[in-house]
PDB file of C-alpha atoms and ligand atoms in Angstrom:
ATOM      1  CA  MET Q   1      21.288  74.834  36.298  1.00  0.00           C
ATOM      2  CA  CYS Q   2      22.431  75.681  39.650  1.00  0.00           C
ATOM      3  CA  LEU Q   3      21.546  79.066  39.702  1.00  0.00           C
ATOM      4  CA  LEU Q   4      18.398  78.240  38.126  1.00  0.00           C
ATOM      5  CA  ARG Q   5      17.560  75.793  40.707  1.00  0.00           C
ATOM      6  CA  TYR Q   6      18.586  77.998  43.473  1.00  0.00           C
ATOM      7  CA  PHE Q   7      16.116  80.958  42.109  1.00  0.00           C
ATOM      8  CA  ALA Q   8      13.378  78.349  41.673  1.00  0.00           C
ATOM      9  CA  ALA Q   9      13.921  77.640  45.446  1.00  0.00           C
ATOM     10  CA  TYR Q  10      13.756  81.008  46.255  1.00  0.00           C
ATOM     11  CA  LEU Q  11      10.748  81.543  44.256  1.00  0.00           C
ATOM     12  CA  VAL Q  12       8.939  78.664  46.329  1.00  0.00           C
ATOM     13  CA  LEU Q  13      10.083  80.331  49.797  1.00  0.00           C
ATOM     14  CA  ILE Q  14       8.796  83.753  48.831  1.00  0.00           C
ATOM     15  CA  LEU Q  15       5.361  82.192  47.726  1.00  0.00           C
ATOM     16  CA  SER Q  16       5.100  79.754  50.551  1.00  0.00           C
ATOM     17  CA  SER Q  17       5.689  82.666  53.126  1.00  0.00           C
ATOM     18  CA  ALA Q  18       2.975  84.830  51.445  1.00  0.00           C
ATOM     19  CA  PRO Q  19      -0.010  85.544  53.719  1.00  0.00           C
ATOM     20  CA  ALA Q  20      -2.737  83.130  52.958  1.00  0.00           C
ATOM     21  CA  ALA Q  21      -6.519  84.463  52.355  1.00  0.00           C
ATOM     22  CA  ALA Q  22      -8.178  82.010  55.068  1.00  0.00           C
ATOM     23  CA  TRP Q  23      -6.693  80.075  57.844  1.00  0.00           C
ATOM     24  CA  GLY Q  24      -3.380  79.144  56.521  1.00  0.00           C
ATOM     25  CA  VAL Q  25      -2.467  75.880  54.619  1.00  0.00           C
ATOM     26  CA  LEU Q  26      -0.964  74.402  58.141  1.00  0.00           C
ATOM     27  CA  ALA Q  27      -4.115  75.160  60.067  1.00  0.00           C
ATOM     28  CA  HIS Q  28      -6.368  73.763  57.521  1.00  0.00           C
ATOM     29  CA  ASN Q  29      -4.623  70.569  56.991  1.00  0.00           C
ATOM     30  CA  THR Q  30      -4.084  69.980  60.738  1.00  0.00           C
ATOM     31  CA  ILE Q  31      -8.059  70.523  61.320  1.00  0.00           C
ATOM     32  CA  ALA Q  32      -8.741  68.054  58.655  1.00  0.00           C
ATOM     33  CA  GLY Q  33      -5.998  65.796  59.802  1.00  0.00           C
ATOM     34  CA  LEU Q  34      -7.735  65.831  63.148  1.00  0.00           C
ATOM     35  CA  ALA Q  35     -11.199  65.309  61.735  1.00  0.00           C
ATOM     36  CA  GLN Q  36     -10.064  62.633  59.521  1.00  0.00           C
ATOM     37  CA  GLU Q  37      -8.847  60.664  62.857  1.00  0.00           C
ATOM     38  CA  HIS Q  38     -12.063  61.434  64.698  1.00  0.00           C
ATOM     39  CA  VAL Q  39     -14.729  60.132  62.439  1.00  0.00           C
ATOM     40  CA  SER Q  40     -15.633  56.406  62.251  1.00  0.00           C
ATOM     41  CA  ALA Q  41     -14.253  53.935  59.924  1.00  0.00           C
ATOM     42  CA  SER Q  42     -17.553  54.079  57.534  1.00  0.00           C
ATOM     43  CA  VAL Q  43     -17.413  57.845  57.429  1.00  0.00           C
ATOM     44  CA  ARG Q  44     -13.858  57.647  56.213  1.00  0.00           C
ATOM     45  CA  GLN Q  45     -14.768  55.192  53.730  1.00  0.00           C
ATOM     46  CA  ALA Q  46     -17.799  57.168  52.541  1.00  0.00           C
ATOM     47  CA  VAL Q  47     -15.618  60.265  52.259  1.00  0.00           C
ATOM     48  CA  ARG Q  48     -13.031  58.072  49.996  1.00  0.00           C
ATOM     49  CA  ALA Q  49     -15.815  56.836  48.108  1.00  0.00           C
ATOM     50  CA  LEU Q  50     -17.078  60.452  47.341  1.00  0.00           C
ATOM     51  CA  LEU Q  51     -13.615  61.853  46.611  1.00  0.00           C
ATOM     52  CA  GLN Q  52     -11.915  58.917  44.796  1.00  0.00           C
ATOM     53  CA  PRO Q  53     -13.206  59.539  41.145  1.00  0.00           C
ATOM     54  CA  ASP Q  54     -11.295  63.094  41.462  1.00  0.00           C
ATOM     55  CA  GLN Q  55      -8.008  61.239  42.614  1.00  0.00           C
ATOM     56  CA  GLU Q  56      -8.310  62.229  46.255  1.00  0.00           C
ATOM     57  CA  SER Q  57      -9.148  60.182  49.176  1.00  0.00           C
ATOM     58  CA  THR Q  58      -9.087  62.343  52.459  1.00  0.00           C
ATOM     59  CA  LEU Q  59     -10.060  65.450  54.197  1.00  0.00           C
ATOM     60  CA  VAL Q  60      -6.554  66.595  54.284  1.00  0.00           C
ATOM     61  CA  ASP Q  61      -6.409  66.213  50.458  1.00  0.00           C
ATOM     62  CA  ILE Q  62      -9.365  68.769  50.138  1.00  0.00           C
ATOM     63  CA  ALA Q  63      -8.683  70.937  52.986  1.00  0.00           C
ATOM     64  CA  THR Q  64      -7.496  73.946  51.143  1.00  0.00           C
ATOM     65  CA  TRP Q  65      -9.362  73.250  48.066  1.00  0.00           C
ATOM     66  CA  ALA Q  66     -11.805  76.360  48.438  1.00  0.00           C
ATOM     67  CA  ASP Q  67      -8.885  78.792  48.551  1.00  0.00           C
ATOM     68  CA  ASP Q  68      -6.969  77.090  45.995  1.00  0.00           C
ATOM     69  CA  LEU Q  69      -9.760  77.828  43.629  1.00  0.00           C
ATOM     70  CA  ARG Q  70      -8.326  81.443  43.608  1.00  0.00           C
ATOM     71  CA  ASP Q  71      -5.734  79.947  41.121  1.00  0.00           C
ATOM     72  CA  SER Q  72      -7.354  76.916  39.859  1.00  0.00           C
ATOM     73  CA  ASP Q  73     -10.667  78.249  39.041  1.00  0.00           C
ATOM     74  CA  PRO Q  74     -10.727  82.199  39.500  1.00  0.00           C
ATOM     75  CA  ALA Q  75     -14.242  82.619  38.219  1.00  0.00           C
ATOM     76  CA  ARG Q  76     -15.580  80.055  40.868  1.00  0.00           C
ATOM     77  CA  PHE Q  77     -13.360  81.739  43.428  1.00  0.00           C
ATOM     78  CA  ARG Q  78     -14.995  85.141  42.818  1.00  0.00           C
ATOM     79  CA  ALA Q  79     -18.349  83.373  42.873  1.00  0.00           C
ATOM     80  CA  THR Q  80     -17.722  81.861  46.385  1.00  0.00           C
ATOM     81  CA  GLY Q  81     -15.155  84.038  47.942  1.00  0.00           C
ATOM     82  CA  LYS Q  82     -17.760  85.746  50.289  1.00  0.00           C
ATOM     83  CA  LEU Q  83     -18.625  82.390  51.843  1.00  0.00           C
ATOM     84  CA  HIS Q  84     -15.407  82.095  53.837  1.00  0.00           C
ATOM     85  CA  TYR Q  85     -16.634  84.720  56.423  1.00  0.00           C
ATOM     86  CA  VAL Q  86     -19.161  86.640  58.134  1.00  0.00           C
ATOM     87  CA  ASN Q  87     -19.013  90.112  59.096  1.00  0.00           C
ATOM     88  CA  PHE Q  88     -21.040  91.389  62.157  1.00  0.00           C
ATOM     89  CA  SER Q  89     -22.021  94.805  62.071  1.00  0.00           C
ATOM     90  CA  SER Q  90     -22.732  95.583  65.646  1.00  0.00           C
ATOM     91  CA  ASP Q  91     -20.879  94.801  68.829  1.00  0.00           C
ATOM     92  CA  GLY Q  92     -23.435  92.299  69.952  1.00  0.00           C
ATOM     93  CA  CYS Q  93     -22.056  89.118  68.099  1.00  0.00           C
ATOM     94  CA  ARG Q  94     -25.625  88.571  67.448  1.00  0.00           C
ATOM     95  CA  TYR Q  95     -26.119  86.673  64.044  1.00  0.00           C
ATOM     96  CA  ASP Q  96     -28.889  88.240  62.092  1.00  0.00           C
ATOM     97  CA  PRO Q  97     -29.046  86.896  58.709  1.00  0.00           C
ATOM     98  CA  GLY Q  98     -30.807  89.855  57.058  1.00  0.00           C
ATOM     99  CA  ARG Q  99     -28.188  92.321  57.973  1.00  0.00           C
ATOM    100  CA  ASP Q 100     -25.036  90.270  58.139  1.00  0.00           C
ATOM    101  CA  CYS Q 101     -25.696  87.401  55.334  1.00  0.00           C
ATOM    102  CA  ARG Q 102     -27.399  89.044  52.568  1.00  0.00           C
ATOM    103  CA  ASN Q 103     -28.444  86.388  49.771  1.00  0.00           C
ATOM    104  CA  GLY Q 104     -27.125  83.755  51.756  1.00  0.00           C
ATOM    105  CA  GLU Q 105     -23.513  85.120  51.009  1.00  0.00           C
ATOM    106  CA  CYS Q 106     -21.707  84.249  54.322  1.00  0.00           C
ATOM    107  CA  VAL Q 107     -19.740  81.166  56.049  1.00  0.00           C
ATOM    108  CA  VAL Q 108     -23.117  80.589  58.200  1.00  0.00           C
ATOM    109  CA  ALA Q 109     -25.369  79.961  55.262  1.00  0.00           C
ATOM    110  CA  ALA Q 110     -22.979  78.494  53.105  1.00  0.00           C
ATOM    111  CA  ILE Q 111     -22.200  75.769  55.860  1.00  0.00           C
ATOM    112  CA  GLN Q 112     -25.980  75.082  56.169  1.00  0.00           C
ATOM    113  CA  ARG Q 113     -26.608  74.700  52.565  1.00  0.00           C
ATOM    114  CA  ASN Q 114     -23.466  72.425  52.037  1.00  0.00           C
ATOM    115  CA  ILE Q 115     -24.234  70.368  54.783  1.00  0.00           C
ATOM    116  CA  ALA Q 116     -27.659  69.930  53.601  1.00  0.00           C
ATOM    117  CA  ILE Q 117     -26.565  68.678  50.007  1.00  0.00           C
ATOM    118  CA  LEU Q 118     -23.622  66.678  51.453  1.00  0.00           C
ATOM    119  CA  ALA Q 119     -26.652  64.605  53.486  1.00  0.00           C
ATOM    120  CA  ASP Q 120     -28.838  64.355  50.616  1.00  0.00           C
ATOM    121  CA  HIS Q 121     -27.719  61.020  49.244  1.00  0.00           C
ATOM    122  CA  SER Q 122     -30.225  61.371  46.169  1.00  0.00           C
ATOM    123  CA  ARG Q 123     -27.700  64.195  44.634  1.00  0.00           C
ATOM    124  CA  PRO Q 124     -25.140  63.551  42.264  1.00  0.00           C
ATOM    125  CA  ARG Q 125     -21.919  62.207  43.553  1.00  0.00           C
ATOM    126  CA  ALA Q 126     -19.948  65.414  42.044  1.00  0.00           C
ATOM    127  CA  GLU Q 127     -22.212  67.715  43.742  1.00  0.00           C
ATOM    128  CA  ARG Q 128     -22.007  65.912  47.093  1.00  0.00           C
ATOM    129  CA  ALA Q 129     -18.096  65.689  46.761  1.00  0.00           C
ATOM    130  CA  ASP Q 130     -17.860  69.750  46.247  1.00  0.00           C
ATOM    131  CA  ALA Q 131     -20.279  69.924  49.312  1.00  0.00           C
ATOM    132  CA  LEU Q 132     -18.003  67.839  51.323  1.00  0.00           C
ATOM    133  CA  ARG Q 133     -15.046  70.158  50.172  1.00  0.00           C
ATOM    134  CA  PHE Q 134     -16.959  73.264  51.146  1.00  0.00           C
ATOM    135  CA  VAL Q 135     -17.727  72.107  54.447  1.00  0.00           C
ATOM    136  CA  SER Q 136     -14.775  70.732  55.555  1.00  0.00           C
ATOM    137  CA  HIS Q 137     -13.085  73.792  54.622  1.00  0.00           C
ATOM    138  CA  LEU Q 138     -15.724  76.330  55.843  1.00  0.00           C
ATOM    139  CA  ILE Q 139     -16.157  74.605  59.426  1.00  0.00           C
ATOM    140  CA  ALA Q 140     -12.664  75.272  59.803  1.00  0.00           C
ATOM    141  CA  ASP Q 141     -12.777  78.945  58.698  1.00  0.00           C
ATOM    142  CA  VAL Q 142     -15.595  80.148  60.794  1.00  0.00           C
ATOM    143  CA  HIS Q 143     -13.734  78.877  64.047  1.00  0.00           C
ATOM    144  CA  GLN Q 144     -10.813  81.301  62.755  1.00  0.00           C
ATOM    145  CA  PRO Q 145     -11.953  84.108  65.136  1.00  0.00           C
ATOM    146  CA  LEU Q 146     -11.251  86.812  62.587  1.00  0.00           C
ATOM    147  CA  HIS Q 147     -13.367  85.049  60.093  1.00  0.00           C
ATOM    148  CA  ALA Q 148     -16.575  85.932  61.933  1.00  0.00           C
ATOM    149  CA  SER Q 149     -15.963  89.476  63.287  1.00  0.00           C
ATOM    150  CA  TYR Q 150     -16.556  93.056  62.412  1.00  0.00           C
ATOM    151  CA  ARG Q 151     -17.266  94.642  59.300  1.00  0.00           C
ATOM    152  CA  ARG Q 152     -15.629  97.844  60.210  1.00  0.00           C
ATOM    153  CA  ASP Q 153     -12.229  96.398  60.027  1.00  0.00           C
ATOM    154  CA  LYS Q 154     -12.785  93.974  57.801  1.00  0.00           C
ATOM    155  CA  GLY Q 155     -12.119  90.941  60.150  1.00  0.00           C
ATOM    156  CA  GLY Q 156      -8.643  92.480  60.838  1.00  0.00           C
ATOM    157  CA  ASN Q 157      -7.746  92.991  57.386  1.00  0.00           C
ATOM    158  CA  THR Q 158      -7.203  96.772  57.728  1.00  0.00           C
ATOM    159  CA  VAL Q 159      -5.115  96.530  60.799  1.00  0.00           C
ATOM    160  CA  GLN Q 160      -1.568  96.777  59.763  1.00  0.00           C
ATOM    161  CA  LEU Q 161       1.303  95.181  62.048  1.00  0.00           C
ATOM    162  CA  ARG Q 162       4.944  95.016  62.075  1.00  0.00           C
ATOM    163  CA  TYR Q 163       6.570  91.498  62.722  1.00  0.00           C
ATOM    164  CA  GLY Q 164      10.208  91.778  62.753  1.00  0.00           C
ATOM    165  CA  ARG Q 165      10.971  93.636  59.607  1.00  0.00           C
ATOM    166  CA  GLU Q 166       7.636  91.903  57.896  1.00  0.00           C
ATOM    167  CA  ASN Q 167       4.417  93.491  57.438  1.00  0.00           C
ATOM    168  CA  TRP Q 168       1.426  91.682  58.250  1.00  0.00           C
ATOM    169  CA  ASN Q 169      -2.275  92.467  58.799  1.00  0.00           C
ATOM    170  CA  LEU Q 170      -3.870  91.134  61.798  1.00  0.00           C
ATOM    171  CA  HIS Q 171      -6.148  88.686  59.943  1.00  0.00           C
ATOM    172  CA  SER Q 172      -3.391  87.056  57.962  1.00  0.00           C
ATOM    173  CA  VAL Q 173      -1.529  87.055  61.452  1.00  0.00           C
ATOM    174  CA  TRP Q 174      -4.239  84.652  63.067  1.00  0.00           C
ATOM    175  CA  ASP Q 175      -4.929  82.928  59.580  1.00  0.00           C
ATOM    176  CA  SER Q 176      -0.975  81.783  59.311  1.00  0.00           C
ATOM    177  CA  LEU Q 177       1.567  83.484  61.511  1.00  0.00           C
ATOM    178  CA  ILE Q 178       0.103  82.360  65.049  1.00  0.00           C
ATOM    179  CA  PRO Q 179      -0.419  78.604  63.782  1.00  0.00           C
ATOM    180  CA  ASN Q 180       2.779  78.557  61.972  1.00  0.00           C
ATOM    181  CA  SER Q 181       4.789  79.769  64.936  1.00  0.00           C
ATOM    182  CA  THR Q 182       4.445  76.133  66.196  1.00  0.00           C
ATOM    183  CA  ARG Q 183       7.162  75.351  63.706  1.00  0.00           C
ATOM    184  CA  ARG Q 184       5.731  71.894  63.021  1.00  0.00           C
ATOM    185  CA  ARG Q 185       4.188  70.328  59.810  1.00  0.00           C
ATOM    186  CA  TRP Q 186       0.601  69.400  59.763  1.00  0.00           C
ATOM    187  CA  PRO Q 187       0.858  65.723  60.945  1.00  0.00           C
ATOM    188  CA  ASP Q 188       3.092  66.388  64.079  1.00  0.00           C
ATOM    189  CA  TYR Q 189       0.619  69.413  64.928  1.00  0.00           C
ATOM    190  CA  ALA Q 190      -2.221  67.273  64.724  1.00  0.00           C
ATOM    191  CA  ALA Q 191      -0.464  64.494  66.851  1.00  0.00           C
ATOM    192  CA  ALA Q 192       0.178  67.296  69.296  1.00  0.00           C
ATOM    193  CA  LEU Q 193      -3.371  68.331  69.462  1.00  0.00           C
ATOM    194  CA  THR Q 194      -5.410  65.358  69.125  1.00  0.00           C
ATOM    195  CA  ALA Q 195      -5.805  64.624  72.812  1.00  0.00           C
ATOM    196  CA  GLY Q 196      -7.770  68.162  73.051  1.00  0.00           C
ATOM    197  CA  VAL Q 197     -10.239  67.177  70.486  1.00  0.00           C
ATOM    198  CA  ASP Q 198     -13.197  66.782  72.724  1.00  0.00           C
ATOM    199  CA  LYS Q 199     -16.469  65.048  71.440  1.00  0.00           C
ATOM    200  CA  ALA Q 200     -18.307  66.924  73.921  1.00  0.00           C
ATOM    201  CA  SER Q 201     -17.263  70.289  72.503  1.00  0.00           C
ATOM    202  CA  ALA Q 202     -18.959  69.095  69.301  1.00  0.00           C
ATOM    203  CA  VAL Q 203     -22.303  71.096  69.859  1.00  0.00           C
ATOM    204  CA  GLY Q 204     -24.202  73.928  68.192  1.00  0.00           C
ATOM    205  CA  ASP Q 205     -24.631  74.993  64.548  1.00  0.00           C
ATOM    206  CA  ALA Q 206     -22.832  77.387  62.293  1.00  0.00           C
ATOM    207  CA  VAL Q 207     -24.875  80.392  63.647  1.00  0.00           C
ATOM    208  CA  GLN Q 208     -23.487  79.436  67.048  1.00  0.00           C
ATOM    209  CA  TRP Q 209     -19.863  78.732  65.945  1.00  0.00           C
ATOM    210  CA  ALA Q 210     -19.621  82.281  64.273  1.00  0.00           C
ATOM    211  CA  GLU Q 211     -21.104  84.075  67.272  1.00  0.00           C
ATOM    212  CA  GLU Q 212     -18.601  82.245  69.274  1.00  0.00           C
ATOM    213  CA  SER Q 213     -15.647  83.627  67.089  1.00  0.00           C
ATOM    214  CA  CYS Q 214     -17.076  86.976  67.382  1.00  0.00           C
ATOM    215  CA  ARG Q 215     -17.298  86.959  71.035  1.00  0.00           C
ATOM    216  CA  ILE Q 216     -13.404  85.649  71.127  1.00  0.00           C
ATOM    217  CA  VAL Q 217     -12.829  88.970  69.246  1.00  0.00           C
ATOM    218  CA  ARG Q 218     -14.812  91.232  71.459  1.00  0.00           C
ATOM    219  CA  ASP Q 219     -13.796  89.868  74.703  1.00  0.00           C
ATOM    220  CA  GLY Q 220     -10.322  88.353  74.216  1.00  0.00           C
ATOM    221  CA  SER Q 221      -6.818  89.714  73.323  1.00  0.00           C
ATOM    222  CA  VAL Q 222      -7.060  89.008  69.800  1.00  0.00           C
ATOM    223  CA  TYR Q 223      -5.828  92.798  68.866  1.00  0.00           C
ATOM    224  CA  PRO Q 224      -2.382  93.222  70.123  1.00  0.00           C
ATOM    225  CA  ALA Q 225      -1.757  96.446  72.366  1.00  0.00           C
ATOM    226  CA  GLY Q 226       0.321  98.181  69.729  1.00  0.00           C
ATOM    227  CA  GLU Q 227       1.529  97.791  65.970  1.00  0.00           C
ATOM    228  CA  ARG Q 228       4.400  95.525  66.764  1.00  0.00           C
ATOM    229  CA  ILE Q 229       3.959  92.139  67.319  1.00  0.00           C
ATOM    230  CA  ASP Q 230       6.681  89.533  68.413  1.00  0.00           C
ATOM    231  CA  ASP Q 231       7.276  85.517  68.984  1.00  0.00           C
ATOM    232  CA  ALA Q 232       6.068  86.184  72.845  1.00  0.00           C
ATOM    233  CA  TRP Q 233       2.758  87.785  71.821  1.00  0.00           C
ATOM    234  CA  LEU Q 234       2.104  85.015  68.994  1.00  0.00           C
ATOM    235  CA  ALA Q 235       2.977  82.148  71.700  1.00  0.00           C
ATOM    236  CA  ARG Q 236       0.388  83.763  74.045  1.00  0.00           C
ATOM    237  CA  MET Q 237      -2.254  83.689  71.229  1.00  0.00           C
ATOM    238  CA  ARG Q 238      -1.432  80.106  70.127  1.00  0.00           C
ATOM    239  CA  PRO Q 239      -3.308  78.332  72.711  1.00  0.00           C
ATOM    240  CA  VAL Q 240      -6.486  80.374  71.514  1.00  0.00           C
ATOM    241  CA  ALA Q 241      -5.991  79.286  67.789  1.00  0.00           C
ATOM    242  CA  GLU Q 242      -5.140  75.598  68.637  1.00  0.00           C
ATOM    243  CA  GLN Q 243      -8.541  75.506  70.705  1.00  0.00           C
ATOM    244  CA  ARG Q 244     -10.449  76.911  68.107  1.00  0.00           C
ATOM    245  CA  MET Q 245      -8.767  74.343  65.699  1.00  0.00           C
ATOM    246  CA  GLN Q 246      -9.841  71.413  67.897  1.00  0.00           C
ATOM    247  CA  GLN Q 247     -13.338  72.646  68.267  1.00  0.00           C
ATOM    248  CA  ALA Q 248     -13.313  72.924  64.467  1.00  0.00           C
ATOM    249  CA  ALA Q 249     -11.986  69.385  64.019  1.00  0.00           C
ATOM    250  CA  ALA Q 250     -14.308  67.784  66.645  1.00  0.00           C
ATOM    251  CA  ARG Q 251     -17.447  69.588  65.004  1.00  0.00           C
ATOM    252  CA  LEU Q 252     -16.632  68.837  61.376  1.00  0.00           C
ATOM    253  CA  ALA Q 253     -16.177  65.035  62.413  1.00  0.00           C
ATOM    254  CA  ALA Q 254     -19.599  65.192  64.132  1.00  0.00           C
ATOM    255  CA  VAL Q 255     -21.231  66.928  61.003  1.00  0.00           C
ATOM    256  CA  LEU Q 256     -19.828  64.411  58.426  1.00  0.00           C
ATOM    257  CA  GLU Q 257     -20.921  61.685  60.971  1.00  0.00           C
ATOM    258  CA  HIS Q 258     -24.225  62.877  60.683  1.00  0.00           C
ATOM    259  CA  ALA Q 259     -24.497  63.465  57.037  1.00  0.00           C
ATOM    260  CA  LEU Q 260     -22.387  60.521  55.895  1.00  0.00           C
ATOM    261  CA  SER Q 261     -23.077  57.586  58.117  1.00  0.00           C
ATOM    262  CA  GLY Q 262     -26.241  56.806  56.951  1.00  0.00           C
ATOM    263  CA  ARG Q 263     -27.951  58.164  59.841  1.00  0.00           C
ATOM    264  CA  SER Q 264     -28.473  61.088  57.810  1.00  0.00           C
ATOM    265  CA  HIS Q 265     -31.691  63.371  59.074  1.00  0.00           C
TER     266      HIS Q 265
HETATM  267 ZN1   ZN I   1     -11.101  79.959  53.307  1.00  0.00          ZN
END
């Protein structure tokens, strides 16, 4: 019994340290927690009304739903997996839907589509609830710089790195290792970041947010100099990730304010 429990705990440890496919759980929950705090009471109520029939009530409850489909509904995950990112094919960081988002299968078009569904109060509740789940998740994803970067290395997925004795690819490092290096749980992380959530940064649309991410990758130091990364490098990158999390939260809050407050357009 004791041994079994030990083994179960070990398994949980292994599973929870496995790199995630998108902003990791900590970053997603933190962004959702920040947005939840920055929307009006009437929007919080509208979110609860949409989600309650599914036994959920806040943005944090749905923050990782679109990634969790990988296990909960593999067929749906296969059908929607491409909606978590966009790959630019040139160094210009200019979004060209015909080239970069064929058949509307990228994060930019998915955000636009789901905002429209969410804002359409004549649609069925369940459809709008799923749109809310996608909008909340994908607005976070498009702010992870490597979710809107270059096709040539699949958004950093083909860049192999060493962290201590662990193997990581650069994409997963930005999804999880950098945010997780804060060593906080999401409520504490959200509390630490909330003062920097600036309503004035809630500008633009999905196209601009994706192009911003691409420019951070193009112009910044998102790529480490060598294949070894350490805690000092993670600490240097974390402010970039945190600013993107704060912008994502401010923009998600603004989108929900428009789509749900009754002032929808
Ligand atoms: Zn994702």
